[in-house]
Amino acid sequence: MAACGVGRLTCLSLCAQRNARFQRPAFRPLSSPGTVAAAFRREELPSGSAETGSEDRSPKKRFTEVQKERREQAQRTVLIHCPNKISEKKFLKYLSQHGPINNHFFYESFGLYAVVEFCQKESIHSLKNGTHTPSMVTEAAIPFRSRFFNLKLKNPSNQTSERPYIQSSNQLPPSSKKLFELLCNAESIDDQLNTLLKEFQLTEENTRLRYLTCSLIEDIAAAYFPDCTVRPFGSSVNTFGKLGCDLDMFLDLDEIGKLSTHKNIGNFLVEFQVKNVPSERIATQKILSVIGECLDHFGPSCVGVQKILNARCPLVRFSHQASGFQCDLTTNNRIALKSSELLYIYGALDSRVRALVFSVRCWARAHSLTTSIPGAWITNFSLTMMVIFFLQQRSPPILPTLDSLKTLADAEDKCIIEGNNCTFIRDLNKIKPSENTETLEILLKEFFEYFGNFTFNKNSINIRQGREQNKPDSSPLHIQNPFETSLNISKNVSQSQLQKFVDLARESAWILQEEDKDRPSPSSNQPWGLAALLLSSITNSKSLAKKKNKRPASERIRNLLDSIKSNSTENATTANGKRTISTHT
Ligand code: GTP
Ligand code: MG
């Protein structure tokens, strides 16, 4: 489900720092303190020195608050395809005739685009009223009046004479070369994990563009279902999104019912005449089918629309060309939204969580454990669950179990979806921070040790109870769905893919352990720590072999793995049910 990311993104804030150069990670003020922007600014700070004492303890927003504010912001925002050479000053002056602008930025993705947030929604009506549908010579235009506009120059020579002042910053993840440079120049493994997080996490602008894209799709769906809501979920909003990740959207039709205020006066009750279908699933398929058609025929910038209606969770997949996002639109998928909220809480509770998840996700991707094609591979969602589970096992635990989050819940947190109890505390300020002070370096090493030795053939991963449990079935990898507890979120994973994960985890634990004894000096230009782990096994083995000038590392790793494999079939488990391995050859 990977998407091509947004290209070069340029950004300037009109209200605050009109001509300030965009610099990361220090974010310029985007709106008043206490807004979503402020919450995201906090996220952008280098996240998570292992000393938890240095963590930001200021109040954190609830997931629903963030969603509400972002959505409202997106509704006041438009997307404009601009000529390449444009005077920013004139552009803003021209648009300001429709009302004051709160914020704007430019990005490049097969052309120059501007995202413009007005202070008031009314400005958009004014802009729409002053806009005409293009008349075509050879083709015919479908007169759909969206919030996605095309800006043309009346007099190009007049505009280009001015030197354009549009500064850009690249919003794609760094190239492998740049990443290795950054990682090799880091001061410690902790620093490496935090650097990777900083380079890969979604930027403020990318997040805005994701909410805007949902809002634009909502406008199209509203043609059929006025008052529907299209909400982003998954890694776009759960704090674990990497630049370039797909945009998961949820078409929420339930809110419509809630809008009607039942007037219980009199002897009658009026309800809508509706068409009935045999099941909820068929209703979902019919709705998505028609929305898919609509996106395909009328949706500006929506291309490659595929209706995947027979999947367990029916969806419409398409590319939103202007934003560069690969989009998956589902409906009747409220539990996934709740999962996103849960992950958001886990991601915000301790700064080490996101740093570790990002590194594990990048490690898995670097070794082709995860791919963008659906199949027998581990997914990012499963990897995140594994990290959460691992952090629940630490002593003292870094993350609470889902059951303990349920115990902390108030009456207003109660949530039952399709008979599944999805209740947990939503105010993360009420959750006590962990007293665990382990470094990211230790956690990364221990993560690989832990899962390199996990009894996958016997045990299931369960973040609800936070402890290993007997597997209820024979799937190679069993990770209990936190809300639909009879389901396994990694049912698709094959034995060979699981074995590959285990082998790589053992190898990575071993590399880190070996390095402890003999860490290359920063001036040696040798990949070390996380950089060494992200290299493919072959390249890595070569560099280790060169460094140690002993037997080739590939041979040592093979011997080690052989000994581990034979140990793991022969060795008895320890008292607490975990196996131990020796990582020495
Ligand atoms: P990316 O790989 O960055 O897109 O991560 P993601 O978390 O967005 O994963 P994905 O796009 O595959 O799925 C989107 C969301 O759907 C996840 O965050 C989960 O909330 C939910 N989801 C994905 N796979 C499963 C699954 O197997 N079972 C359940 N219950 N939910 C899932
Ligand atoms: Mg996703």
XYZ file of C-alpha atoms and ligand atoms in Angstrom:
618
model
C 0.000 0.000 0.000
C 2.948 2.291 -0.472
C 2.392 5.516 -2.291
C 4.647 7.814 -4.169
C 5.230 10.616 -1.730
C 4.745 14.276 -2.238
C 7.560 15.841 -4.128
C 9.392 18.910 -3.089
C 7.240 20.829 -0.695
C 7.569 24.492 -0.158
C 6.062 26.223 2.745
C 5.536 29.687 4.053
C 3.222 30.945 6.687
C 1.470 34.139 5.759
C 0.293 35.010 9.222
C 3.436 34.453 11.144
C 6.654 34.316 9.230
C 5.934 35.283 5.690
C 9.400 34.999 4.337
C 11.067 32.845 6.915
C 13.034 29.990 5.450
C 11.437 26.657 6.209
C 13.722 24.725 8.478
C 13.312 21.399 10.140
C 12.823 20.334 12.802
C 12.075 23.743 14.309
C 8.584 24.530 13.097
C 7.383 28.005 12.563
C 4.118 28.993 14.248
C 1.246 27.986 12.025
C -1.619 29.127 14.129
C -2.312 30.148 17.655
C -0.802 28.197 20.556
C -2.838 25.285 21.746
C -4.099 24.393 18.312
C -3.485 21.160 16.478
C -0.484 22.809 14.886
C 1.033 23.246 18.309
C 0.408 19.607 19.111
C 2.125 18.565 15.904
C 4.984 20.959 16.515
C 5.636 19.056 19.686
C 5.693 15.872 17.670
C 8.258 17.294 15.332
C 10.749 17.904 18.099
C 13.487 15.322 18.185
C 11.522 12.723 19.900
C 12.672 10.635 22.746
C 15.930 10.772 24.436
C 15.869 7.585 26.413
C 15.935 9.519 29.661
C 12.236 9.760 30.007
C 12.760 12.580 32.469
C 13.458 14.867 29.503
C 10.077 14.156 27.956
C 7.496 16.756 27.182
C 4.893 16.564 29.926
C 2.591 19.277 28.571
C -1.050 18.223 28.055
C -1.600 16.146 24.974
C -4.666 16.307 22.797
C -7.162 13.541 22.439
C -7.278 11.790 19.111
C -10.831 12.978 18.472
C -9.884 16.594 19.217
C -7.019 16.449 16.733
C -9.286 14.903 14.098
C -11.982 17.523 14.646
C -9.591 20.488 14.440
C -7.745 19.154 11.406
C -11.016 18.407 9.628
C -12.332 21.889 10.282
C -9.039 23.341 9.060
C -9.247 21.240 5.880
C -12.773 22.489 5.184
C -11.407 26.038 4.976
C -8.645 24.943 2.627
C -8.320 24.721 -1.165
C -5.861 23.046 -3.503
C -4.605 25.047 -6.469
C -2.562 23.841 -9.405
C -0.311 26.784 -10.261
C 1.823 27.771 -13.209
C 5.466 26.909 -12.569
C 6.609 30.488 -12.572
C 4.452 32.442 -10.262
C 4.840 35.487 -8.107
C 3.859 34.371 -4.639
C 3.065 37.913 -3.570
C 0.659 38.480 -6.439
C -0.842 35.032 -5.957
C -1.649 35.719 -2.321
C -2.923 39.204 -3.067
C -5.209 37.805 -5.740
C -6.644 35.132 -3.458
C -7.018 37.512 -0.539
C -9.817 39.265 -2.390
C -11.941 36.300 -1.250
C -10.987 36.753 2.389
C -8.018 36.589 4.752
C -5.638 33.659 4.397
C -4.519 31.853 7.528
C -1.779 29.701 6.098
C -0.419 28.418 2.833
C 2.347 26.310 1.372
C 3.532 25.129 -2.016
C 4.670 21.697 -3.062
C 5.757 20.060 -6.265
C 4.267 16.835 -7.541
C 4.222 16.753 -11.342
C 3.733 20.507 -11.284
C 3.447 23.216 -8.672
C 0.562 23.104 -6.203
C -0.539 25.471 -3.481
C -2.505 24.535 -0.383
C -4.278 27.629 0.870
C -6.136 27.760 4.160
C -8.563 30.651 4.448
C -9.558 32.034 7.815
C -13.240 31.575 6.984
C -15.242 29.008 5.059
C -17.145 31.794 3.283
C -14.002 32.649 1.314
C -14.310 29.332 -0.465
C -17.858 30.135 -1.627
C -16.572 33.447 -2.903
C -13.689 31.775 -4.745
C -16.027 29.181 -6.252
C -18.455 31.872 -7.362
C -15.670 33.671 -9.169
C -14.444 30.507 -10.919
C -15.628 29.152 -14.242
C -15.647 25.655 -15.716
C -13.135 25.444 -18.565
C -14.504 25.139 -22.060
C -12.750 22.511 -24.140
C -12.146 22.492 -27.852
C -11.824 18.793 -28.588
C -12.968 17.253 -25.304
C -15.886 17.851 -22.975
C -15.489 18.832 -19.321
C -17.616 17.349 -16.564
C -18.737 20.418 -14.677
C -17.912 19.273 -11.159
C -17.220 22.288 -8.952
C -14.760 21.077 -6.334
C -12.208 22.843 -4.107
C -9.423 21.872 -6.465
C -8.662 24.721 -8.849
C -6.447 25.482 -11.782
C -4.744 28.862 -11.801
C -3.803 30.401 -15.116
C -1.797 33.502 -15.879
C -3.617 36.159 -17.900
C -0.344 37.757 -18.822
C 2.560 35.314 -18.318
C 5.365 37.688 -19.317
C 4.249 40.202 -16.699
C 4.487 37.629 -13.907
C 7.702 35.900 -14.827
C 9.621 39.148 -14.908
C 9.533 39.047 -11.124
C 11.929 36.682 -9.465
C 9.803 33.988 -7.866
C 10.423 33.635 -4.163
C 9.228 30.198 -3.385
C 11.463 28.242 -1.072
C 11.239 24.554 -0.992
C 12.011 21.702 1.297
C 11.990 18.122 0.212
C 9.237 16.135 1.846
C 10.225 12.741 0.541
C 12.084 10.501 2.940
C 15.854 10.885 2.587
C 17.684 8.836 -0.026
C 19.472 5.742 1.275
C 22.800 7.509 0.772
C 21.720 10.537 2.803
C 20.201 8.333 5.491
C 23.391 6.319 5.897
C 25.405 9.506 6.101
C 23.120 10.863 8.808
C 23.122 7.606 10.732
C 26.867 7.125 10.517
C 27.442 10.659 11.774
C 25.128 10.217 14.755
C 26.610 10.135 18.216
C 24.953 7.029 19.546
C 22.439 4.363 18.608
C 19.800 6.343 20.487
C 20.693 9.336 18.359
C 20.411 7.171 15.242
C 16.894 6.021 16.091
C 15.786 9.573 16.806
C 17.380 10.809 13.567
C 15.542 8.181 11.563
C 12.258 9.174 13.197
C 12.855 12.845 12.446
C 13.653 12.154 8.800
C 10.763 9.780 8.121
C 7.838 11.077 10.150
C 5.020 12.961 8.456
C 5.604 16.684 8.300
C 3.028 19.286 9.262
C 2.387 20.054 5.571
C 2.072 16.404 4.628
C -0.469 15.929 7.408
C -2.448 18.952 6.228
C -2.452 17.595 2.698
C -3.770 14.242 3.935
C -6.708 15.870 5.736
C -7.366 18.105 2.737
C -7.426 15.107 0.387
C -9.991 13.394 2.637
C -12.022 16.577 2.660
C -11.978 16.762 -1.153
C -13.118 13.126 -1.400
C -15.833 13.889 1.143
C -17.171 16.599 -1.186
C -17.542 13.986 -3.929
C -19.192 11.400 -1.670
C -21.501 14.132 -0.352
C -23.078 14.320 -3.793
C -24.761 11.016 -2.859
C -24.691 11.199 0.913
C -24.938 14.792 2.121
C -23.479 15.147 5.642
C -21.247 12.093 5.273
C -17.717 12.320 6.693
C -14.509 11.013 5.193
C -11.951 10.475 7.945
C -8.313 9.490 7.621
C -7.200 6.498 9.681
C -4.213 4.147 9.844
C -0.678 5.468 9.744
C -1.708 8.896 8.407
C -3.108 9.697 11.856
C -1.846 7.106 14.349
C 1.588 8.835 14.700
C 3.401 5.952 13.004
C 3.103 7.235 9.409
C 6.232 7.481 7.282
C 6.504 9.999 4.449
C 5.111 8.231 1.394
C 2.711 5.958 3.306
C -0.740 5.349 1.866
C -3.817 7.349 2.866
C -6.489 5.158 4.469
C -9.913 6.780 4.449
C -13.115 5.846 6.159
C -16.442 6.958 4.680
C -18.519 7.493 7.783
C -22.255 7.377 7.108
C -23.262 6.742 10.716
C -22.929 10.393 11.664
C -25.789 11.226 9.292
C -28.293 9.325 11.459
C -27.074 11.172 14.539
C -27.790 14.543 12.962
C -31.540 14.060 12.973
C -33.096 15.367 16.139
C -36.008 13.107 16.920
C -39.077 15.162 17.621
C -41.093 12.929 19.857
C -44.041 15.273 19.955
C -47.357 13.978 18.646
C -48.535 10.521 17.708
C -46.269 9.898 14.743
C -42.644 9.168 13.931
C -41.319 9.835 10.448
C -38.484 7.841 8.970
C -36.822 7.775 5.568
C -38.023 5.372 2.926
C -34.950 3.312 2.109
C -34.017 0.376 -0.049
C -33.147 -2.759 1.910
C -30.422 -5.248 1.006
C -29.798 -8.683 2.571
C -26.721 -7.785 4.643
C -24.494 -5.015 5.949
C -21.704 -6.308 3.699
C -23.858 -5.985 0.586
C -24.854 -2.470 1.624
C -21.140 -1.611 2.007
C -20.339 -3.085 -1.415
C -23.136 -1.162 -3.095
C -22.150 2.125 -1.489
C -18.457 1.726 -2.322
C -19.285 0.625 -5.835
C -21.202 3.806 -6.563
C -18.636 6.056 -4.866
C -15.904 4.299 -6.830
C -17.743 5.068 -10.075
C -18.175 8.628 -8.976
C -14.469 9.066 -8.180
C -13.553 7.500 -11.491
C -15.908 9.625 -13.590
C -16.074 12.937 -11.767
C -13.272 13.114 -9.209
C -10.617 15.622 -10.283
C -7.184 14.035 -9.894
C -8.565 10.589 -8.939
C -6.989 8.037 -11.272
C -6.521 4.274 -11.433
C -9.727 3.596 -9.511
C -10.042 -0.071 -8.513
C -13.080 -1.453 -6.732
C -11.923 -4.293 -4.475
C -15.334 -5.222 -3.160
C -14.842 -8.912 -2.389
C -12.027 -8.358 0.109
C -12.705 -9.103 3.808
C -12.943 -5.366 4.178
C -14.301 -4.037 0.825
C -12.473 -0.968 -0.454
C -11.956 1.400 -3.357
C -8.291 2.005 -4.184
C -7.129 4.947 -6.282
C -4.323 7.408 -6.738
C -4.891 11.027 -5.944
C -2.539 12.472 -8.500
C -2.249 16.005 -7.211
C -1.322 14.999 -3.672
C 0.627 11.938 -4.749
C -1.223 9.728 -2.259
C -2.256 6.156 -2.873
C -5.708 6.058 -1.294
C -7.792 3.227 0.167
C -11.404 4.179 0.835
C -13.487 1.912 3.077
C -16.772 2.249 4.880
C -18.321 0.341 7.749
C -14.813 0.025 9.212
C -15.219 1.835 12.493
C -13.036 -0.621 14.408
C -10.024 0.382 12.287
C -10.613 3.985 13.313
C -10.653 2.867 16.941
C -7.387 0.929 16.376
C -5.866 4.140 15.032
C -6.942 5.952 18.181
C -5.394 3.250 20.347
C -2.099 3.406 18.435
C -2.165 7.206 18.679
C -2.334 6.854 22.461
C 0.481 4.312 22.582
C 2.583 6.503 20.264
C 2.074 9.572 22.451
C 2.603 7.917 25.840
C 6.358 7.538 25.648
C 8.712 9.105 23.137
C 10.660 5.861 22.720
C 7.673 4.098 21.183
C 7.643 5.932 17.861
C 11.428 5.895 17.541
C 11.471 2.143 17.983
C 8.494 1.490 15.704
C 9.957 3.626 12.898
C 13.294 1.840 13.115
C 11.715 -1.611 13.157
C 9.478 -0.682 10.203
C 12.466 0.662 8.233
C 14.521 -2.391 9.150
C 11.725 -4.690 7.942
C 11.348 -2.734 4.722
C 15.110 -2.710 4.090
C 15.147 -6.503 4.299
C 11.965 -6.911 2.193
C 10.067 -8.345 5.147
C 7.326 -5.845 4.291
C 6.337 -4.834 0.777
C 3.769 -2.619 -0.861
C 2.027 -5.640 -2.420
C -0.469 -7.625 -0.337
C 0.631 -11.214 0.261
C 2.168 -13.559 2.828
C 4.287 -10.785 4.335
C 4.205 -9.174 7.735
C 2.450 -5.802 7.633
C 3.495 -2.571 9.285
C 0.393 -2.828 11.459
C 1.532 -6.229 12.769
C 5.074 -4.939 13.365
C 3.674 -2.040 15.389
C 1.674 -4.483 17.507
C 4.839 -6.520 18.085
C 6.747 -3.460 19.292
C 3.877 -2.463 21.600
C 3.709 -5.985 22.985
C 7.472 -6.032 23.535
C 7.318 -2.685 25.382
C 4.575 -4.081 27.612
C 6.989 -6.869 28.626
C 9.774 -4.623 29.906
C 10.414 -4.302 33.591
C 8.990 -1.889 34.581
C 6.662 -1.887 31.545
C 7.035 1.012 29.118
C 3.469 0.670 27.847
C 0.307 -0.369 29.677
C -1.830 -3.276 28.510
C -5.084 -2.585 26.697
C -6.952 -4.151 29.613
C -5.421 -1.637 31.999
C -6.387 1.214 29.654
C -9.918 -0.201 29.779
C -9.855 -0.212 33.581
C -8.919 3.485 33.561
C -11.818 4.373 31.243
C -14.669 6.679 32.315
C -18.328 6.131 31.492
C -17.961 8.515 28.534
C -15.150 6.396 27.075
C -17.440 3.386 26.753
C -17.469 2.154 23.184
C -19.065 -0.981 21.754
C -18.692 -1.547 18.008
C -20.578 -4.408 16.400
C -20.722 -6.177 19.737
C -16.979 -5.757 20.398
C -15.896 -3.920 23.505
C -13.548 -1.180 22.282
C -13.495 0.768 25.529
C -10.263 2.383 26.731
C -9.306 5.657 28.320
C -9.098 8.362 25.660
C -7.562 11.142 27.717
C -3.912 10.230 27.616
C -3.040 12.828 30.236
C -4.652 10.529 32.794
C -2.246 7.665 32.077
C 0.751 7.480 34.401
C 4.092 7.711 32.556
C 6.403 4.730 32.754
C 9.279 4.679 35.210
C 11.379 2.587 32.870
C 14.552 4.413 31.789
C 16.045 1.933 29.323
C 17.840 3.430 26.348
C 16.673 2.975 22.774
C 19.864 1.059 22.104
C 19.003 -1.515 24.746
C 15.407 -1.695 23.572
C 16.354 -2.250 19.945
C 18.791 -5.007 20.834
C 16.339 -6.628 23.211
C 13.534 -6.393 20.655
C 15.553 -8.507 18.238
C 16.607 -10.911 20.984
C 13.058 -11.242 22.194
C 11.487 -11.986 18.830
C 14.492 -13.983 17.639
C 13.601 -16.393 20.428
C 9.840 -16.088 20.672
C 8.017 -19.422 20.655
C 5.888 -18.527 17.643
C 4.874 -22.157 17.192
C 3.172 -22.164 20.591
C 2.368 -18.616 21.616
C 0.240 -15.727 20.492
C 0.973 -12.001 20.838
C -1.722 -10.206 22.731
C -1.531 -6.502 23.592
C -4.844 -6.654 25.466
C -3.384 -8.789 28.244
C 0.235 -7.934 27.572
C 1.443 -11.491 27.911
C 2.103 -14.475 25.722
C -0.836 -16.803 25.353
C -1.367 -20.200 23.808
C -2.087 -19.934 20.116
C -5.700 -20.780 19.336
C -4.896 -22.040 15.819
C -2.046 -23.228 13.648
C -1.240 -20.005 11.754
C 2.539 -19.472 11.843
C 2.210 -15.990 13.376
C -0.676 -15.181 15.684
C -1.253 -11.591 16.773
C -4.621 -11.156 18.396
C -6.773 -8.403 16.953
C -7.114 -6.089 19.993
C -10.835 -5.486 19.520
C -12.134 -8.459 17.547
C -10.311 -10.850 19.813
C -11.192 -14.010 17.886
C -9.270 -12.694 14.849
C -5.597 -12.878 13.989
C -4.246 -9.734 12.308
C -1.316 -11.660 10.819
C -3.212 -14.629 9.488
C -1.730 -13.970 6.057
C 1.885 -14.507 7.157
C 3.487 -17.702 5.839
C 5.903 -19.931 7.753
C 8.763 -18.974 5.441
C 8.170 -15.255 5.923
C 8.040 -15.736 9.680
C 11.283 -17.720 9.543
C 12.907 -14.941 7.535
C 11.823 -12.457 10.223
C 13.233 -14.656 12.985
C 16.543 -15.210 11.171
C 16.979 -11.506 10.516
C 16.039 -10.625 14.101
C 18.693 -13.049 15.400
C 21.263 -11.738 12.981
C 20.499 -8.139 13.995
C 20.721 -8.960 17.701
C 24.057 -10.597 17.033
C 25.398 -7.642 15.013
C 24.513 -5.230 17.808
C 26.046 -7.492 20.408
C 29.275 -7.893 18.422
C 29.462 -4.139 17.958
C 29.277 -3.629 21.685
C 32.642 -5.284 21.890
C 34.204 -3.617 18.891
C 32.413 -0.492 17.685
C 33.936 1.161 14.596
C 35.171 4.680 15.212
C 33.024 7.420 13.609
C 35.970 8.350 11.344
C 36.261 4.824 9.947
C 33.310 5.332 7.571
C 32.027 1.893 8.526
C 28.265 1.591 8.855
C 27.534 0.936 12.505
C 24.543 0.493 14.790
C 21.246 1.072 13.021
C 23.033 1.798 9.717
C 24.615 -1.660 9.808
C 21.233 -3.236 10.515
C 19.548 -1.501 7.602
C 22.090 -2.753 5.107
C 21.232 -5.979 3.404
C 22.714 -9.067 5.049
C 25.191 -9.609 2.215
C 26.628 -6.098 2.195
C 26.674 -6.086 5.936
C 28.418 -9.398 6.177
C 31.100 -8.163 3.793
C 31.782 -5.054 5.828
C 31.950 -6.990 9.066
C 34.285 -9.504 7.483
C 36.573 -6.736 6.313
C 36.493 -5.093 9.680
C 37.312 -8.180 11.650
C 39.628 -9.706 9.094
C 38.585 -13.128 10.271
C 36.390 -15.746 8.650
C 33.838 -14.146 6.311
C 30.966 -12.810 8.403
C 28.462 -14.535 6.138
C 30.022 -17.824 7.179
C 29.974 -16.880 10.841
C 26.361 -15.773 10.582
C 25.421 -18.993 8.805
C 27.152 -21.064 11.488
C 25.494 -19.022 14.166
C 22.070 -19.434 12.620
C 22.630 -23.174 12.227
C 23.567 -23.451 15.871
C 20.587 -21.332 16.875
C 18.238 -23.442 14.773
C 19.500 -26.692 16.246
C 19.410 -25.171 19.737
C 15.887 -23.938 19.282
C 14.603 -27.386 18.418
C 16.562 -29.121 21.150
C 16.706 -26.600 23.994
C 14.201 -26.661 26.730
C 12.417 -23.432 27.495
C 13.379 -21.482 30.574
C 11.158 -21.217 33.607
C 9.273 -18.208 32.288
C 8.626 -19.940 28.987
C 11.234 -17.930 27.050
C 14.177 -19.491 25.333
C 17.627 -18.060 25.589
C 20.235 -18.248 22.869
C 23.879 -17.650 22.820
C 24.730 -15.105 20.178
C 28.405 -16.019 20.155
C 29.967 -18.235 17.602
P 1.103 1.648 6.472
O 1.798 0.412 6.047
O 2.026 2.760 6.787
O 0.009 2.028 5.531
O 0.452 1.272 7.898
P -1.084 1.276 8.312
O -1.136 1.133 9.805
O -1.795 2.448 7.740
O -1.594 -0.080 7.687
P -2.652 -0.357 6.546
O -2.697 0.760 5.564
O -2.340 -1.718 6.041
O -4.021 -0.448 7.328
C -4.674 0.704 7.810
C -5.295 0.415 9.140
O -6.235 -0.651 9.008
C -4.326 -0.058 10.230
O -3.672 0.993 10.887
C -5.256 -0.811 11.139
O -5.979 0.086 11.964
C -6.219 -1.455 10.166
N -5.762 -2.799 9.789
C -4.839 -3.141 8.892
N -4.697 -4.466 8.808
C -5.559 -4.987 9.680
C -5.900 -6.305 10.069
O -5.376 -7.298 9.583
N -6.878 -6.416 10.992
C -7.469 -5.351 11.543
N -8.403 -5.523 12.452
N -7.190 -4.096 11.210
C -6.233 -3.916 10.298
Mg -1.956 2.717 5.654
